[in-house]
């Protein structure tokens, strides 16, 4: 099974690959726009008919052939927004009848719902625009359904004088090229989710936790607290009930912990039976300790796992970003302090919390007591 760290690296690689693909696609779009602009000029008789382009066919036929063979949905729009040329991919994308002539893109219900008209207007003002849009696909009889992601390029084509020279400040038409990237966007979202979330519990993983903690510390709008939780004697659950039951228990613990925090806080699975909670904008250690006590109390209620009532407790270490002139707070430092505090809670008898003491030396973890069995016998 691929771990979260591998998924994180895969997601970062996909981001780099996507940038390269986007650059290549942009080059293809620019080439297509250049050819469309050339054909429009040819249509007006501004290019000599024996230019090296191949087949001796009427210019309009050649132009429509170019559009129909394009992998993109293409529409050439006049200044009033009406369509001059469009291919069938355009009709398919917007749910228009096959073989029909698109109407005014600035007043069409589908394009307005997707937010396309403002970008077309900017193109008529001379700005080449490349944007990502969302289309809900609703309200068009027989058209595609469900939300779709579109990548759209609106490219201005300058007007030309009688001798064939362009007038850059005057735009005669705009070429709109659109691509349905829904499948790619869904894949990217899935990769991002797997890269920064624990696959079993659905909680944020260590990478996302540290990122959010760093952002919270950077904002500096209040103290930040990290709570390090370790389930007490969890190994005995796996040994007595099996790993499937142990995994089911971890999922239920994750759900219960998530209900113990505020909407803006983060509950993350750190690894194994360890969880870390990020509390933002707390008033101090006592507020963070109050949240930790609620979690302790919430976990004491038995879980129903594989038809059996299973009781589990945890030890919690609490660290906050109080001013420390020696070591400015950072996510890794807070995490280390919370981890140390959690082990002190273990040494003090488990099923309790311990506040971090920056002056304390690192706990000697070799003196931890031996675990007890589920029925409390050594």
mmCIF file of C-alpha atoms in Angstrom:
data_model
loop_
_atom_site.group_PDB
_atom_site.id
_atom_site.type_symbol
_atom_site.label_atom_id
_atom_site.label_comp_id
_atom_site.label_asym_id
_atom_site.label_seq_id
_atom_site.Cartn_x
_atom_site.Cartn_y
_atom_site.Cartn_z
ATOM 1 C CA UNK A 1 0.000 0.000 0.000
ATOM 2 C CA UNK A 2 1.318 3.460 -0.875
ATOM 3 C CA UNK A 3 1.920 5.587 2.236
ATOM 4 C CA UNK A 4 0.987 9.225 2.724
ATOM 5 C CA UNK A 5 4.591 10.376 2.264
ATOM 6 C CA UNK A 6 4.759 8.625 -1.115
ATOM 7 C CA UNK A 7 1.466 10.231 -2.095
ATOM 8 C CA UNK A 8 2.835 13.622 -1.008
ATOM 9 C CA UNK A 9 5.861 13.183 -3.254
ATOM 10 C CA UNK A 10 3.626 11.955 -6.069
ATOM 11 C CA UNK A 11 1.433 15.023 -5.675
ATOM 12 C CA UNK A 12 4.439 17.366 -5.739
ATOM 13 C CA UNK A 13 5.720 15.572 -8.849
ATOM 14 C CA UNK A 14 2.290 15.919 -10.466
ATOM 15 C CA UNK A 15 2.344 19.658 -9.740
ATOM 16 C CA UNK A 16 5.674 19.981 -11.552
ATOM 17 C CA UNK A 17 4.450 17.806 -14.427
ATOM 18 C CA UNK A 18 1.250 19.820 -14.638
ATOM 19 C CA UNK A 19 3.220 23.046 -15.020
ATOM 20 C CA UNK A 20 5.200 21.491 -17.872
ATOM 21 C CA UNK A 21 2.038 20.196 -19.540
ATOM 22 C CA UNK A 22 0.374 23.575 -19.093
ATOM 23 C CA UNK A 23 3.325 25.291 -20.782
ATOM 24 C CA UNK A 24 3.151 22.802 -23.664
ATOM 25 C CA UNK A 25 -0.609 23.254 -23.977
ATOM 26 C CA UNK A 26 -0.213 27.028 -23.921
ATOM 27 C CA UNK A 27 2.192 26.732 -26.847
ATOM 28 C CA UNK A 28 -0.351 24.591 -28.716
ATOM 29 C CA UNK A 29 -3.085 27.121 -27.967
ATOM 30 C CA UNK A 30 -0.945 30.001 -29.172
ATOM 31 C CA UNK A 31 -0.156 28.100 -32.370
ATOM 32 C CA UNK A 32 -3.831 27.338 -32.970
ATOM 33 C CA UNK A 33 -4.827 30.952 -32.337
ATOM 34 C CA UNK A 34 -2.145 32.114 -34.768
ATOM 35 C CA UNK A 35 -3.484 29.762 -37.429
ATOM 36 C CA UNK A 36 -7.085 30.856 -36.787
ATOM 37 C CA UNK A 37 -6.061 34.501 -37.046
ATOM 38 C CA UNK A 38 -4.215 33.747 -40.276
ATOM 39 C CA UNK A 39 -7.252 32.017 -41.731
ATOM 40 C CA UNK A 40 -9.479 34.949 -40.751
ATOM 41 C CA UNK A 41 -7.148 37.289 -42.587
ATOM 42 C CA UNK A 42 -7.090 34.914 -45.530
ATOM 43 C CA UNK A 43 -10.884 34.958 -45.483
ATOM 44 C CA UNK A 44 -10.773 38.706 -45.952
ATOM 45 C CA UNK A 45 -8.421 38.319 -48.903
ATOM 46 C CA UNK A 46 -5.488 39.820 -47.042
ATOM 47 C CA UNK A 47 -3.151 36.917 -47.799
ATOM 48 C CA UNK A 48 -2.158 35.804 -51.277
ATOM 49 C CA UNK A 49 -3.984 32.643 -52.381
ATOM 50 C CA UNK A 50 -0.814 30.775 -53.293
ATOM 51 C CA UNK A 51 0.695 30.972 -49.818
ATOM 52 C CA UNK A 52 2.385 27.631 -48.865
ATOM 53 C CA UNK A 53 -0.500 25.975 -47.068
ATOM 54 C CA UNK A 54 -1.187 22.875 -49.149
ATOM 55 C CA UNK A 55 -4.563 21.985 -50.536
ATOM 56 C CA UNK A 56 -6.258 24.185 -53.093
ATOM 57 C CA UNK A 57 -9.682 24.376 -51.411
ATOM 58 C CA UNK A 58 -11.960 27.329 -50.640
ATOM 59 C CA UNK A 59 -10.731 29.318 -47.663
ATOM 60 C CA UNK A 60 -13.952 28.879 -45.645
ATOM 61 C CA UNK A 61 -13.792 25.082 -46.045
ATOM 62 C CA UNK A 62 -10.155 25.066 -44.965
ATOM 63 C CA UNK A 63 -10.981 27.277 -41.977
ATOM 64 C CA UNK A 64 -13.857 25.059 -40.812
ATOM 65 C CA UNK A 65 -11.676 21.963 -41.280
ATOM 66 C CA UNK A 66 -9.058 23.553 -39.025
ATOM 67 C CA UNK A 67 -11.657 24.256 -36.337
ATOM 68 C CA UNK A 68 -13.289 20.828 -36.499
ATOM 69 C CA UNK A 69 -9.927 19.056 -36.192
ATOM 70 C CA UNK A 70 -8.939 21.125 -33.169
ATOM 71 C CA UNK A 71 -8.783 19.254 -29.847
ATOM 72 C CA UNK A 72 -10.281 22.360 -28.215
ATOM 73 C CA UNK A 73 -13.740 23.895 -28.312
ATOM 74 C CA UNK A 74 -13.292 26.956 -30.517
ATOM 75 C CA UNK A 75 -15.477 29.998 -31.099
ATOM 76 C CA UNK A 76 -14.572 33.143 -33.040
ATOM 77 C CA UNK A 77 -16.620 36.027 -31.676
ATOM 78 C CA UNK A 78 -17.454 39.387 -33.224
ATOM 79 C CA UNK A 79 -17.406 42.628 -31.258
ATOM 80 C CA UNK A 80 -21.126 42.401 -30.475
ATOM 81 C CA UNK A 81 -20.624 38.924 -28.974
ATOM 82 C CA UNK A 82 -22.163 36.915 -31.805
ATOM 83 C CA UNK A 83 -20.425 33.791 -33.045
ATOM 84 C CA UNK A 84 -18.724 33.982 -36.444
ATOM 85 C CA UNK A 85 -17.290 30.460 -36.477
ATOM 86 C CA UNK A 86 -17.565 27.585 -33.983
ATOM 87 C CA UNK A 87 -16.757 23.896 -34.054
ATOM 88 C CA UNK A 88 -18.873 20.996 -32.845
ATOM 89 C CA UNK A 89 -16.771 20.615 -29.708
ATOM 90 C CA UNK A 90 -18.020 24.054 -28.687
ATOM 91 C CA UNK A 91 -21.624 22.932 -29.056
ATOM 92 C CA UNK A 92 -20.933 19.704 -27.164
ATOM 93 C CA UNK A 93 -19.200 21.548 -24.326
ATOM 94 C CA UNK A 94 -22.064 23.988 -23.786
ATOM 95 C CA UNK A 95 -24.899 21.564 -24.512
ATOM 96 C CA UNK A 96 -25.949 23.215 -27.789
ATOM 97 C CA UNK A 97 -27.662 21.329 -30.627
ATOM 98 C CA UNK A 98 -25.298 19.545 -33.005
ATOM 99 C CA UNK A 99 -24.785 21.515 -36.196
ATOM 100 C CA UNK A 100 -26.347 24.599 -34.675
ATOM 101 C CA UNK A 101 -24.935 28.108 -34.698
ATOM 102 C CA UNK A 102 -24.059 29.421 -31.223
ATOM 103 C CA UNK A 103 -25.757 32.653 -30.287
ATOM 104 C CA UNK A 104 -24.303 35.589 -28.416
ATOM 105 C CA UNK A 105 -21.676 34.319 -25.943
ATOM 106 C CA UNK A 106 -22.141 37.391 -23.758
ATOM 107 C CA UNK A 107 -25.875 36.831 -23.275
ATOM 108 C CA UNK A 108 -26.058 33.021 -23.391
ATOM 109 C CA UNK A 109 -27.307 31.501 -20.133
ATOM 110 C CA UNK A 110 -24.609 28.811 -20.034
ATOM 111 C CA UNK A 111 -21.638 31.089 -20.646
ATOM 112 C CA UNK A 112 -22.999 33.689 -18.231
ATOM 113 C CA UNK A 113 -23.430 31.068 -15.523
ATOM 114 C CA UNK A 114 -19.828 29.989 -16.020
ATOM 115 C CA UNK A 115 -18.609 33.614 -15.881
ATOM 116 C CA UNK A 116 -17.199 33.736 -19.413
ATOM 117 C CA UNK A 117 -18.493 37.156 -20.704
ATOM 118 C CA UNK A 118 -16.190 39.372 -18.564
ATOM 119 C CA UNK A 119 -13.124 37.576 -19.924
ATOM 120 C CA UNK A 120 -14.362 37.987 -23.503
ATOM 121 C CA UNK A 121 -14.853 41.693 -22.862
ATOM 122 C CA UNK A 122 -11.322 41.998 -21.504
ATOM 123 C CA UNK A 123 -10.030 40.314 -24.647
ATOM 124 C CA UNK A 124 -11.862 42.901 -26.771
ATOM 125 C CA UNK A 125 -10.036 45.506 -24.697
ATOM 126 C CA UNK A 126 -6.789 43.946 -25.941
ATOM 127 C CA UNK A 127 -5.879 41.614 -23.058
ATOM 128 C CA UNK A 128 -5.055 37.965 -23.696
ATOM 129 C CA UNK A 129 -6.898 36.096 -20.930
ATOM 130 C CA UNK A 130 -6.402 32.556 -19.666
ATOM 131 C CA UNK A 131 -8.685 31.412 -16.828
ATOM 132 C CA UNK A 132 -10.218 28.373 -15.175
ATOM 133 C CA UNK A 133 -14.009 28.327 -14.957
ATOM 134 C CA UNK A 134 -16.628 26.017 -13.470
ATOM 135 C CA UNK A 135 -19.799 25.015 -15.271
ATOM 136 C CA UNK A 136 -22.636 23.364 -13.351
ATOM 137 C CA UNK A 137 -24.176 21.904 -16.519
ATOM 138 C CA UNK A 138 -27.717 22.525 -15.285
ATOM 139 C CA UNK A 139 -30.548 24.200 -17.128
ATOM 140 C CA UNK A 140 -29.568 23.128 -20.665
ATOM 141 C CA UNK A 141 -31.951 20.418 -21.954
ATOM 142 C CA UNK A 142 -29.950 17.498 -23.283
ATOM 143 C CA UNK A 143 -26.663 19.060 -22.241
ATOM 144 C CA UNK A 144 -23.935 17.606 -20.007
ATOM 145 C CA UNK A 145 -24.778 17.352 -16.313
ATOM 146 C CA UNK A 146 -22.691 17.732 -13.205
ATOM 147 C CA UNK A 147 -20.054 20.304 -12.332
ATOM 148 C CA UNK A 148 -17.226 20.553 -14.840
ATOM 149 C CA UNK A 149 -13.948 22.446 -14.826
ATOM 150 C CA UNK A 150 -13.001 24.421 -17.928
ATOM 151 C CA UNK A 151 -9.749 26.000 -19.024
ATOM 152 C CA UNK A 152 -10.491 28.944 -21.295
ATOM 153 C CA UNK A 153 -8.272 31.193 -23.406
ATOM 154 C CA UNK A 154 -9.708 34.397 -24.887
ATOM 155 C CA UNK A 155 -7.317 35.789 -27.487
ATOM 156 C CA UNK A 156 -7.784 39.176 -29.213
ATOM 157 C CA UNK A 157 -7.224 39.423 -32.972
ATOM 158 C CA UNK A 158 -6.270 42.980 -33.992
ATOM 159 C CA UNK A 159 -8.086 44.695 -36.843
ATOM 160 C CA UNK A 160 -6.172 45.189 -40.080
ATOM 161 C CA UNK A 161 -5.942 48.021 -42.568
ATOM 162 C CA UNK A 162 -6.545 47.725 -46.286
ATOM 163 C CA UNK A 163 -2.856 47.014 -46.965
ATOM 164 C CA UNK A 164 -2.797 44.130 -44.491
ATOM 165 C CA UNK A 165 -1.103 45.903 -41.554
ATOM 166 C CA UNK A 166 -2.478 45.177 -38.089
ATOM 167 C CA UNK A 167 -3.862 47.833 -35.765
ATOM 168 C CA UNK A 168 -2.876 46.552 -32.304
ATOM 169 C CA UNK A 169 -5.120 48.995 -30.446
ATOM 170 C CA UNK A 170 -8.231 47.871 -32.332
ATOM 171 C CA UNK A 171 -9.626 44.352 -31.867
ATOM 172 C CA UNK A 172 -11.931 43.020 -34.564
ATOM 173 C CA UNK A 173 -12.564 39.458 -33.265
ATOM 174 C CA UNK A 174 -11.781 37.341 -30.232
ATOM 175 C CA UNK A 175 -10.878 33.664 -30.492
ATOM 176 C CA UNK A 176 -12.159 31.639 -27.533
ATOM 177 C CA UNK A 177 -10.637 28.222 -26.918
ATOM 178 C CA UNK A 178 -12.068 26.053 -24.135
ATOM 179 C CA UNK A 179 -11.028 22.663 -22.788
ATOM 180 C CA UNK A 180 -12.914 20.414 -20.371
ATOM 181 C CA UNK A 181 -10.327 19.498 -17.708
ATOM 182 C CA UNK A 182 -12.775 17.931 -15.235
ATOM 183 C CA UNK A 183 -11.097 14.514 -15.224
ATOM 184 C CA UNK A 184 -7.652 16.030 -14.700
ATOM 185 C CA UNK A 185 -8.929 18.347 -11.945
ATOM 186 C CA UNK A 186 -10.576 15.396 -10.186
ATOM 187 C CA UNK A 187 -7.332 13.418 -10.357
ATOM 188 C CA UNK A 188 -5.346 16.367 -8.992
ATOM 189 C CA UNK A 189 -7.780 16.803 -6.102
ATOM 190 C CA UNK A 190 -7.531 13.098 -5.327
ATOM 191 C CA UNK A 191 -3.722 13.207 -5.384
ATOM 192 C CA UNK A 192 -3.705 16.267 -3.132
ATOM 193 C CA UNK A 193 -6.115 14.605 -0.717
ATOM 194 C CA UNK A 194 -4.020 11.439 -0.558
ATOM 195 C CA UNK A 195 -0.802 13.412 -0.213
ATOM 196 C CA UNK A 196 -1.995 15.403 2.791
ATOM 197 C CA UNK A 197 -4.604 13.159 4.440
ATOM 198 C CA UNK A 198 -4.504 9.857 6.245
ATOM 199 C CA UNK A 199 -6.126 7.274 3.993
ATOM 200 C CA UNK A 200 -7.760 5.242 6.772
ATOM 201 C CA UNK A 201 -9.267 7.965 8.988
ATOM 202 C CA UNK A 202 -9.522 10.778 6.431
ATOM 203 C CA UNK A 203 -7.816 13.147 8.872
ATOM 204 C CA UNK A 204 -5.006 15.521 7.853
ATOM 205 C CA UNK A 205 -1.590 13.865 8.060
ATOM 206 C CA UNK A 206 1.667 15.132 9.536
ATOM 207 C CA UNK A 207 2.614 17.175 6.450
ATOM 208 C CA UNK A 208 -0.662 19.107 6.390
ATOM 209 C CA UNK A 209 -0.613 19.543 10.175
ATOM 210 C CA UNK A 210 2.826 21.156 10.124
ATOM 211 C CA UNK A 211 1.841 23.378 7.210
ATOM 212 C CA UNK A 212 -1.256 24.627 9.013
ATOM 213 C CA UNK A 213 0.681 25.108 12.251
ATOM 214 C CA UNK A 214 3.311 27.162 10.432
ATOM 215 C CA UNK A 215 0.606 29.322 8.844
ATOM 216 C CA UNK A 216 -1.088 29.838 12.221
ATOM 217 C CA UNK A 217 2.182 30.886 13.851
ATOM 218 C CA UNK A 218 2.962 33.223 10.971
ATOM 219 C CA UNK A 219 -0.404 34.970 11.274
ATOM 220 C CA UNK A 220 0.314 35.693 14.936
ATOM 221 C CA UNK A 221 -3.317 36.492 15.717
ATOM 222 C CA UNK A 222 -3.215 34.577 19.007
ATOM 223 C CA UNK A 223 -1.460 31.754 20.776
ATOM 224 C CA UNK A 224 -1.211 28.394 19.054
ATOM 225 C CA UNK A 225 -1.403 25.083 20.895
ATOM 226 C CA UNK A 226 -0.470 21.547 19.896
ATOM 227 C CA UNK A 227 -1.952 18.569 21.720
ATOM 228 C CA UNK A 228 -0.082 15.291 21.277
ATOM 229 C CA UNK A 229 -2.329 12.268 21.969
ATOM 230 C CA UNK A 230 -1.203 8.659 22.306
ATOM 231 C CA UNK A 231 -3.716 5.889 23.010
ATOM 232 C CA UNK A 232 -2.903 3.919 26.151
ATOM 233 C CA UNK A 233 -2.089 0.221 25.650
ATOM 234 C CA UNK A 234 -3.470 0.172 22.118
ATOM 235 C CA UNK A 235 -1.309 -2.827 21.236
ATOM 236 C CA UNK A 236 -3.498 -4.984 23.437
ATOM 237 C CA UNK A 237 -6.507 -4.193 21.245
ATOM 238 C CA UNK A 238 -4.672 -5.502 18.188
ATOM 239 C CA UNK A 239 -3.404 -8.551 20.085
ATOM 240 C CA UNK A 240 -6.796 -9.534 21.528
ATOM 241 C CA UNK A 241 -9.250 -8.425 18.808
ATOM 242 C CA UNK A 242 -7.112 -8.325 15.674
ATOM 243 C CA UNK A 243 -5.770 -5.564 13.451
ATOM 244 C CA UNK A 244 -9.086 -5.027 11.658
ATOM 245 C CA UNK A 245 -10.734 -4.219 15.001
ATOM 246 C CA UNK A 246 -7.790 -2.014 15.900
ATOM 247 C CA UNK A 247 -8.188 -0.063 12.654
ATOM 248 C CA UNK A 248 -11.927 0.284 13.252
ATOM 249 C CA UNK A 249 -11.195 1.638 16.720
ATOM 250 C CA UNK A 250 -8.766 4.215 15.309
ATOM 251 C CA UNK A 251 -11.437 5.413 12.863
ATOM 252 C CA UNK A 252 -13.958 5.832 15.680
ATOM 253 C CA UNK A 253 -11.400 7.591 17.885
ATOM 254 C CA UNK A 254 -10.670 9.995 15.021
ATOM 255 C CA UNK A 255 -14.377 10.815 14.665
ATOM 256 C CA UNK A 256 -14.792 11.380 18.374
ATOM 257 C CA UNK A 257 -11.738 13.629 18.590
ATOM 258 C CA UNK A 258 -12.964 15.699 15.633
ATOM 259 C CA UNK A 259 -16.172 16.516 17.521
ATOM 260 C CA UNK A 260 -14.172 17.857 20.483
ATOM 261 C CA UNK A 261 -12.629 20.849 18.704
ATOM 262 C CA UNK A 262 -13.808 24.053 17.075
ATOM 263 C CA UNK A 263 -14.497 24.388 13.361
ATOM 264 C CA UNK A 264 -11.155 26.112 12.630
ATOM 265 C CA UNK A 265 -8.971 23.644 14.543
ATOM 266 C CA UNK A 266 -7.194 20.604 13.079
ATOM 267 C CA UNK A 267 -7.199 16.996 14.251
ATOM 268 C CA UNK A 268 -4.456 15.038 12.495
ATOM 269 C CA UNK A 269 -3.341 11.439 12.605
ATOM 270 C CA UNK A 270 0.369 11.566 13.308
ATOM 271 C CA UNK A 271 0.989 7.853 12.871
ATOM 272 C CA UNK A 272 -0.015 4.544 14.399
ATOM 273 C CA UNK A 273 -2.182 5.295 17.435
ATOM 274 C CA UNK A 274 -0.893 8.864 17.775
ATOM 275 C CA UNK A 275 -2.938 11.974 16.995
ATOM 276 C CA UNK A 276 -2.017 15.660 17.107
ATOM 277 C CA UNK A 277 -4.515 18.495 17.511
ATOM 278 C CA UNK A 278 -3.783 22.052 16.389
ATOM 279 C CA UNK A 279 -5.695 24.736 18.286
ATOM 280 C CA UNK A 280 -5.503 28.238 16.837
ATOM 281 C CA UNK A 281 -6.034 31.540 18.633
ATOM 282 C CA UNK A 282 -6.219 30.162 22.183
ATOM 283 C CA UNK A 283 -5.960 32.436 25.200
ATOM 284 C CA UNK A 284 -3.262 30.330 26.815
ATOM 285 C CA UNK A 285 -2.351 26.910 28.234
ATOM 286 C CA UNK A 286 -5.482 26.650 30.371
ATOM 287 C CA UNK A 287 -7.839 26.946 27.395
ATOM 288 C CA UNK A 288 -5.833 24.280 25.539
ATOM 289 C CA UNK A 289 -5.904 22.090 28.660
ATOM 290 C CA UNK A 290 -9.689 22.458 28.786
ATOM 291 C CA UNK A 291 -9.942 21.028 25.272
ATOM 292 C CA UNK A 292 -7.610 18.187 26.258
ATOM 293 C CA UNK A 293 -9.817 17.344 29.270
ATOM 294 C CA UNK A 294 -12.882 17.152 27.037
ATOM 295 C CA UNK A 295 -11.027 14.728 24.792
ATOM 296 C CA UNK A 296 -9.993 12.577 27.742
ATOM 297 C CA UNK A 297 -13.570 12.456 28.972
ATOM 298 C CA UNK A 298 -14.968 11.771 25.493
ATOM 299 C CA UNK A 299 -12.700 8.772 24.921
ATOM 300 C CA UNK A 300 -13.653 7.120 28.221
ATOM 301 C CA UNK A 301 -17.089 6.228 26.828
ATOM 302 C CA UNK A 302 -16.770 2.647 25.487
ATOM 303 C CA UNK A 303 -16.621 2.024 21.725
ATOM 304 C CA UNK A 304 -18.600 -0.786 20.102
ATOM 305 C CA UNK A 305 -16.037 -2.668 18.001
ATOM 306 C CA UNK A 306 -16.766 -6.046 16.399
ATOM 307 C CA UNK A 307 -19.744 -6.495 18.688
ATOM 308 C CA UNK A 308 -17.705 -5.822 21.818
ATOM 309 C CA UNK A 309 -17.552 -2.797 24.080
ATOM 310 C CA UNK A 310 -13.957 -1.556 24.051
ATOM 311 C CA UNK A 311 -12.729 1.090 26.460
ATOM 312 C CA UNK A 312 -9.676 3.094 25.507
ATOM 313 C CA UNK A 313 -7.912 5.991 27.200
ATOM 314 C CA UNK A 314 -5.133 8.273 26.062
ATOM 315 C CA UNK A 315 -2.302 10.389 27.373
ATOM 316 C CA UNK A 316 -2.098 13.988 26.153
ATOM 317 C CA UNK A 317 0.774 16.444 26.099
ATOM 318 C CA UNK A 318 -0.040 20.147 25.651
ATOM 319 C CA UNK A 319 2.369 22.787 24.319
ATOM 320 C CA UNK A 320 1.538 26.412 23.508
ATOM 321 C CA UNK A 321 3.426 29.138 21.684
ATOM 322 C CA UNK A 322 4.110 31.224 24.761
ATOM 323 C CA UNK A 323 6.940 33.716 24.384
ATOM 324 C CA UNK A 324 10.322 32.095 24.827
ATOM 325 C CA UNK A 325 13.295 34.359 24.208
ATOM 326 C CA UNK A 326 15.624 31.375 23.857
ATOM 327 C CA UNK A 327 13.705 29.452 21.198
ATOM 328 C CA UNK A 328 11.140 31.236 18.999
ATOM 329 C CA UNK A 329 8.124 28.957 18.521
ATOM 330 C CA UNK A 330 7.986 26.862 15.383
ATOM 331 C CA UNK A 331 5.847 23.816 14.525
ATOM 332 C CA UNK A 332 8.654 21.307 15.091
ATOM 333 C CA UNK A 333 9.536 22.824 18.480
ATOM 334 C CA UNK A 334 5.926 22.851 19.672
ATOM 335 C CA UNK A 335 5.494 19.289 18.478
ATOM 336 C CA UNK A 336 8.608 18.176 20.367
ATOM 337 C CA UNK A 337 7.434 19.874 23.556
ATOM 338 C CA UNK A 338 3.968 18.370 23.272
ATOM 339 C CA UNK A 339 5.506 14.930 22.655
ATOM 340 C CA UNK A 340 7.663 15.264 25.782
ATOM 341 C CA UNK A 341 4.661 16.363 27.832
ATOM 342 C CA UNK A 342 2.670 13.358 26.581
ATOM 343 C CA UNK A 343 5.358 10.962 27.803
ATOM 344 C CA UNK A 344 5.312 12.653 31.200
ATOM 345 C CA UNK A 345 1.565 11.972 31.286
ATOM 346 C CA UNK A 346 2.352 8.307 30.531
ATOM 347 C CA UNK A 347 4.832 8.178 33.402
ATOM 348 C CA UNK A 348 2.323 9.789 35.754
ATOM 349 C CA UNK A 349 -0.171 6.991 35.234
ATOM 350 C CA UNK A 350 -1.787 7.486 31.776
ATOM 351 C CA UNK A 351 -5.345 8.661 31.027
ATOM 352 C CA UNK A 352 -4.336 12.221 31.828
ATOM 353 C CA UNK A 353 -2.802 15.362 30.381
ATOM 354 C CA UNK A 354 0.470 17.111 31.034
ATOM 355 C CA UNK A 355 1.399 20.698 30.207
ATOM 356 C CA UNK A 356 4.702 21.335 28.483
ATOM 357 C CA UNK A 357 7.512 22.776 30.575
ATOM 358 C CA UNK A 358 10.105 24.424 28.286
ATOM 359 C CA UNK A 359 12.658 24.301 31.140
ATOM 360 C CA UNK A 360 12.324 20.540 31.616
ATOM 361 C CA UNK A 361 14.879 18.250 30.003
ATOM 362 C CA UNK A 362 13.749 15.625 27.527
ATOM 363 C CA UNK A 363 11.942 12.739 29.220
ATOM 364 C CA UNK A 364 13.819 9.473 29.611
ATOM 365 C CA UNK A 365 11.421 7.152 27.780
ATOM 366 C CA UNK A 366 13.282 4.018 28.828
ATOM 367 C CA UNK A 367 11.540 4.037 32.228
ATOM 368 C CA UNK A 368 7.970 3.772 30.893
ATOM 369 C CA UNK A 369 5.906 1.153 32.786
ATOM 370 C CA UNK A 370 4.898 -2.106 31.121
ATOM 371 C CA UNK A 371 1.413 -2.088 29.520
ATOM 372 C CA UNK A 372 -1.567 -3.708 31.210
ATOM 373 C CA UNK A 373 -4.031 -6.082 29.587
ATOM 374 C CA UNK A 374 -7.590 -5.174 28.648
ATOM 375 C CA UNK A 375 -9.010 -6.529 31.894
ATOM 376 C CA UNK A 376 -6.561 -4.549 33.979
ATOM 377 C CA UNK A 377 -4.301 -7.480 34.935
ATOM 378 C CA UNK A 378 -0.523 -7.182 34.507
#
